[in-house]
Coordinates of C-alpha atoms in Angstrom, one line a residue:
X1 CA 58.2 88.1 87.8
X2 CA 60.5 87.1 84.7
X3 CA 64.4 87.5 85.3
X4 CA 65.7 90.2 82.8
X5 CA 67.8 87.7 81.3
X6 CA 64.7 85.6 79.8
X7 CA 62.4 88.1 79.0
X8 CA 61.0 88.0 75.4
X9 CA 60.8 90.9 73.2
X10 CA 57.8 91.2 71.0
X11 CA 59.3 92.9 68.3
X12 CA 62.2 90.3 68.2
X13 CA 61.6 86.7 69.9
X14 CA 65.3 85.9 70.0
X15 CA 66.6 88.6 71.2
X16 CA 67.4 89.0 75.0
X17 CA 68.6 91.3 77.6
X18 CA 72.4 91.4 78.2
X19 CA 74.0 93.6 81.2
X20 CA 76.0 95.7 79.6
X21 CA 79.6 96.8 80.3
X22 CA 80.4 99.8 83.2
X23 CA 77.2 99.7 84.7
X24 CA 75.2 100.6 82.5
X25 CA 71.6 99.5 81.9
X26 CA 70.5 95.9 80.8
X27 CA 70.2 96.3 76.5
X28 CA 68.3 93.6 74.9
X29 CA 70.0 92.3 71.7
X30 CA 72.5 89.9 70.6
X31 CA 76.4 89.4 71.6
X32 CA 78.8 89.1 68.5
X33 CA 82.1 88.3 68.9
X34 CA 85.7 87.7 66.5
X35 CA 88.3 85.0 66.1
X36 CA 90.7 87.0 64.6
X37 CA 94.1 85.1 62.8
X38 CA 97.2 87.4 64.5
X39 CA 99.5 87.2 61.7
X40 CA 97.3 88.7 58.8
X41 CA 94.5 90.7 60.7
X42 CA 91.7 88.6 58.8
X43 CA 88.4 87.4 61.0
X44 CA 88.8 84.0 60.7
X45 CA 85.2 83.2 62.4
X46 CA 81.9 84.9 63.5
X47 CA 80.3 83.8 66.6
X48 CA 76.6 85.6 67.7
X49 CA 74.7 84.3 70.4
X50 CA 71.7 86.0 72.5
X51 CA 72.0 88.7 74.8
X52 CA 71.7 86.5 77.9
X53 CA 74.6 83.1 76.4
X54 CA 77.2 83.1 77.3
X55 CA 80.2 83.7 75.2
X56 CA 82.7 82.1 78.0
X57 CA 80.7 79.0 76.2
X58 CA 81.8 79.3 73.1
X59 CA 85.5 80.5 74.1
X60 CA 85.9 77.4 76.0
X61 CA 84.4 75.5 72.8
X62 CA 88.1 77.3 70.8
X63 CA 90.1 76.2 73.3
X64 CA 89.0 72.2 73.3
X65 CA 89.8 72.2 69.5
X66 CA 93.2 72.7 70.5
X67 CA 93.9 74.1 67.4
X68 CA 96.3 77.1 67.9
X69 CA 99.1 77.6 69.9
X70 CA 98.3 81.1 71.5
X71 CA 95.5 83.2 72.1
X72 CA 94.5 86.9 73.4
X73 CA 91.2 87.5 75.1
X74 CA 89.2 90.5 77.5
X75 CA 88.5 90.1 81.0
X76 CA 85.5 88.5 80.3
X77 CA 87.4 85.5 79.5
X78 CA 90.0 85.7 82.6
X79 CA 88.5 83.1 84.9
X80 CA 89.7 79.7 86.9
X81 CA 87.2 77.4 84.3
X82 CA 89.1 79.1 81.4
X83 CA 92.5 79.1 82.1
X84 CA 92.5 75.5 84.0
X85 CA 91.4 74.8 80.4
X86 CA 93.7 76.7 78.4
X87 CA 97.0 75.3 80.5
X88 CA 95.3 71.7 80.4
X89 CA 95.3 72.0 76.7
X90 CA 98.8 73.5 76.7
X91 CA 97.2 76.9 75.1
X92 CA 99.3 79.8 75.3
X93 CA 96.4 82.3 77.0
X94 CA 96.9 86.1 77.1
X95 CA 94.1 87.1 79.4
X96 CA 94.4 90.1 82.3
X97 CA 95.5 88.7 85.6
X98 CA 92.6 88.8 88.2
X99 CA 92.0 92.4 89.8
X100 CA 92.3 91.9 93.8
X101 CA 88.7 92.8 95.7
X102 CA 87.5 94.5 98.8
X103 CA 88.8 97.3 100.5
X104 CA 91.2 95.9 102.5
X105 CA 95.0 97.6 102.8
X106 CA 96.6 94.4 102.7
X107 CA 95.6 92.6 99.6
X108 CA 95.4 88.9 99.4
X109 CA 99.1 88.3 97.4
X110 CA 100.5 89.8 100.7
X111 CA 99.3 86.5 103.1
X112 CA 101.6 83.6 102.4
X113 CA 99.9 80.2 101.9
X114 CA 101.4 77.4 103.5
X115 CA 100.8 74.2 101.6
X116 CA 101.8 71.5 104.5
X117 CA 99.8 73.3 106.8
X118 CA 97.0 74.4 104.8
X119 CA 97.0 77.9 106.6
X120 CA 97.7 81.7 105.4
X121 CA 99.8 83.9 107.8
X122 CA 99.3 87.2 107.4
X123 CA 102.1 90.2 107.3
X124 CA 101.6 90.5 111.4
X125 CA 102.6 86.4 111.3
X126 CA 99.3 85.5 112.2
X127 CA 97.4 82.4 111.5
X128 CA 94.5 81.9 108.8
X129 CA 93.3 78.5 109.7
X130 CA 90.5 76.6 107.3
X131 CA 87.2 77.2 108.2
X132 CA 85.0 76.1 105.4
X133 CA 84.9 74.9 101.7
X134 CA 82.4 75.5 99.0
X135 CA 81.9 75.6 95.5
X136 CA 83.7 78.9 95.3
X137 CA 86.8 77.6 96.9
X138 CA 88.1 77.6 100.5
X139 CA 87.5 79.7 103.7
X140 CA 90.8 80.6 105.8
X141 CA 89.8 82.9 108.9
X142 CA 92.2 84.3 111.6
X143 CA 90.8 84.1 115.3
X144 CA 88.9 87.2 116.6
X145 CA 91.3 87.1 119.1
X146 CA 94.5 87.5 117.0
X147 CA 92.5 90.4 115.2
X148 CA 91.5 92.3 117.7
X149 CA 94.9 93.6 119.5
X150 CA 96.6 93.7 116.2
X151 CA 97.9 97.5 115.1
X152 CA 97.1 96.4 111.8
X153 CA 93.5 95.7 112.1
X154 CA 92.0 99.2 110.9
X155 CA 94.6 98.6 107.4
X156 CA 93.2 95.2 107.3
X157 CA 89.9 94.3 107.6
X158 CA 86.3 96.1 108.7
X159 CA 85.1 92.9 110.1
X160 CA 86.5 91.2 113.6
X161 CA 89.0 89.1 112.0
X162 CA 90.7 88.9 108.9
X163 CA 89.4 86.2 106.6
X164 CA 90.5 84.9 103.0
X165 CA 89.1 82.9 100.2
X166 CA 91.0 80.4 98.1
X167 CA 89.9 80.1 95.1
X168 CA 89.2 76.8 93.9
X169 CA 91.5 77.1 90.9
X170 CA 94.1 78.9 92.9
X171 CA 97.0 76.7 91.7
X172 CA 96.1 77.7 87.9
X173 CA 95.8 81.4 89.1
X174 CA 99.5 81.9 90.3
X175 CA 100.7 80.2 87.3
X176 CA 99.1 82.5 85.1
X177 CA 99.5 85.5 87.4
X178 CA 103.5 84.8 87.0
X179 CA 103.2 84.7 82.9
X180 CA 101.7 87.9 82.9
X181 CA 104.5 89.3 84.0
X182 CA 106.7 88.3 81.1
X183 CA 107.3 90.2 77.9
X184 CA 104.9 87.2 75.7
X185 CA 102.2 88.5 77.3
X186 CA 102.1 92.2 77.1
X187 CA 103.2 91.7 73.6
X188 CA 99.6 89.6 73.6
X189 CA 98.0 92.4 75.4
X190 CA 99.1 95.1 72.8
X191 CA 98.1 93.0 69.6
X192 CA 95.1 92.2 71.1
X193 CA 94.3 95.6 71.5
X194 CA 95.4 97.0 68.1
X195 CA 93.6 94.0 65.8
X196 CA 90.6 93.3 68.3
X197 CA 89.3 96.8 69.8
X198 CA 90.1 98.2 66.0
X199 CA 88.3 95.5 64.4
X200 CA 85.0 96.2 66.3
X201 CA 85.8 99.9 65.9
X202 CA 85.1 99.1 62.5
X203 CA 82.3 96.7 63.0
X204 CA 80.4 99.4 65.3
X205 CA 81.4 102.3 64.3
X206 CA 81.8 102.7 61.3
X207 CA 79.7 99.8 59.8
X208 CA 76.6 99.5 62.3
X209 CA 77.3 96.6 64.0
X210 CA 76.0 97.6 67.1
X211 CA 72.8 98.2 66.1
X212 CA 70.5 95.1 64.8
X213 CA 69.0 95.7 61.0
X214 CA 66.9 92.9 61.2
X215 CA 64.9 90.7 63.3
X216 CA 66.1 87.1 64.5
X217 CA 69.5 85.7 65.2
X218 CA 69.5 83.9 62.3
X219 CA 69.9 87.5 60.4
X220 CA 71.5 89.2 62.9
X221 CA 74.4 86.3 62.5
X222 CA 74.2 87.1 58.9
X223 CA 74.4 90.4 59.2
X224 CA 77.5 90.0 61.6
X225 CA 79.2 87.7 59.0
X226 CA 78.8 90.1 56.3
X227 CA 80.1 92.9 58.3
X228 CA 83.2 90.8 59.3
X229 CA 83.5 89.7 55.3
X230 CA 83.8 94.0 54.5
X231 CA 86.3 94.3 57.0
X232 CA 88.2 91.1 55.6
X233 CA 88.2 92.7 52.3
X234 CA 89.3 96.1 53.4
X235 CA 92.3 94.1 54.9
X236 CA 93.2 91.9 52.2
X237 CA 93.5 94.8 50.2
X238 CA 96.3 96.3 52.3
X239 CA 98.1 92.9 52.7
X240 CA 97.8 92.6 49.0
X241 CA 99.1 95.6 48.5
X242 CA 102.0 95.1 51.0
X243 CA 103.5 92.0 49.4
X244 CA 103.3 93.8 46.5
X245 CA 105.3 96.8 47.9
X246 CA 107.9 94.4 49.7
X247 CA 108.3 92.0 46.3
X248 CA 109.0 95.4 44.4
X249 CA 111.4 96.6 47.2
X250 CA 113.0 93.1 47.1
X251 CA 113.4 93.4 43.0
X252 CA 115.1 96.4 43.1
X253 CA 117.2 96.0 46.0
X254 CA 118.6 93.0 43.8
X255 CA 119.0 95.4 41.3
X256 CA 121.4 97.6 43.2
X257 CA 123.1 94.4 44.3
X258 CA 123.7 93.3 40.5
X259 CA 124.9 96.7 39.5
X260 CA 127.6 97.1 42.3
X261 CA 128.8 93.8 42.3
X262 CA 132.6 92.9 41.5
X263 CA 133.2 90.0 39.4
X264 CA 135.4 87.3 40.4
X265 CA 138.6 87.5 38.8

């Protein structure tokens, strides 16, 4: 059996299957994404790639160019690889802080880590103590023994004892957990949703984007580009037209300046 992922359409032998967004079912296509400049509104690139790339890929690829100061992404981007990256490279990144998991009442913020000790305690001052390490991070456990008398324990976990992961890039994490608390980044998180969710409103909506006019990535890149060039044009229009509007309001604000001022004796 062939993973969704690489399955080959015969109508289209680029295109691929993507999971979609919400849970809904696997689409085959084509992902397109923006690099939009903040200051103007203008699509400064086009990136497509096939259903089953990865655009973390060719976010990462922005961020080792090093070449702006700030940038505001989805949650698609919010992960350990990325923003080890972005603070590495000194790159201002407004993504969402990472959503805590599982059902348990006492979420993982409220377990203190102790770095001399390498343990968490928990909010009954019980001990976590290292159990195991992988590729995902590290494995900090309490005893069954600790767990099972504790009046917390039906709050806190389903299982016999309590256990926590540490994320590999935990250190990055908190730092960028405590920035998105500050006003720089919800002033991130509202541009970014003005310029990039309207943006592919436009693309989508109201100009087709979302649904693949020809055959190939080759043309659905083009037809991605030419899409993005409409709504560049549309925008340049209205910046245009608002330097022109300010350099008239600057003109005759002068004007009234001129006409009321008092010579100098």
């Amino acid at each position: 059996m062939v993973v969704v992922g690489d399955r080959v359409s015969e109508g289209d032998e680029d295109a691929r299957f993507y999971k979609s967004k919400h849970g809904e079912q696997s689409k085959l296509g084509y992902q397109n994404a923006f690099e939009i400049d903040i200051k103007e509104g203008i699509i400064t690139r086009v990136v497509t790639i096939t259903g089953n790339g990865s655009m973390a890929d060719e976010f990462k690829k922005i961020l080792e160019k090093n070449q702006i100061p700030e940038i505001s992404a989805d949650g698609e981007f919010a992960t350990g690889e990325i923003i080890d990256l972005a603070q590495k490279m000194e790159i201002i990144l407004n993504v969402p802080p990472r959503k805590e998991t599982g059902r348990a009442t006492f979420p993982k913020s409220a377990f203190e880590y102790n770095a001399e000790t390498d343990t968490y305690t928990c909010p009954d001052a019980k001990i976590l103590q290292r159990r195991a390490t992988n590729d995902s991070g590290t494995l900090y456990k309490a005893s069954t023994s600790s767990c099972k008398n504790c009046e917390f324990k039906d709050m806190c976990t389903k299982s016999q004892a309590r256990s926590i992961l540490r994320n590999k890039y935990e250190l990055q994490w908190e730092k960028h957990e405590e920035y998105t608390k500050t006003n720089n980044y919800q002033l991130g998180k509202v541009i970014r949703g003005i310029l990039a969710e309207g943006k592919f409103y436009q693309a989508n909506i109201m100009f087709g984007l979302d649904t693949s006019i020809y055959t190939g990535k080759e043309k659905m890149s083009f037809q991605a580009k030419m899409t993005a060039m409409i709504i560049n044009i549309k925008r340049f229009l209205k910046v245009l037209t608002r330097r022109e509007v300010e350099k008239r309001s600057e003109i005759f604000s002068g004007e009234i300046c001129l006409e009321n001022s008092v010579p100098v004796p």
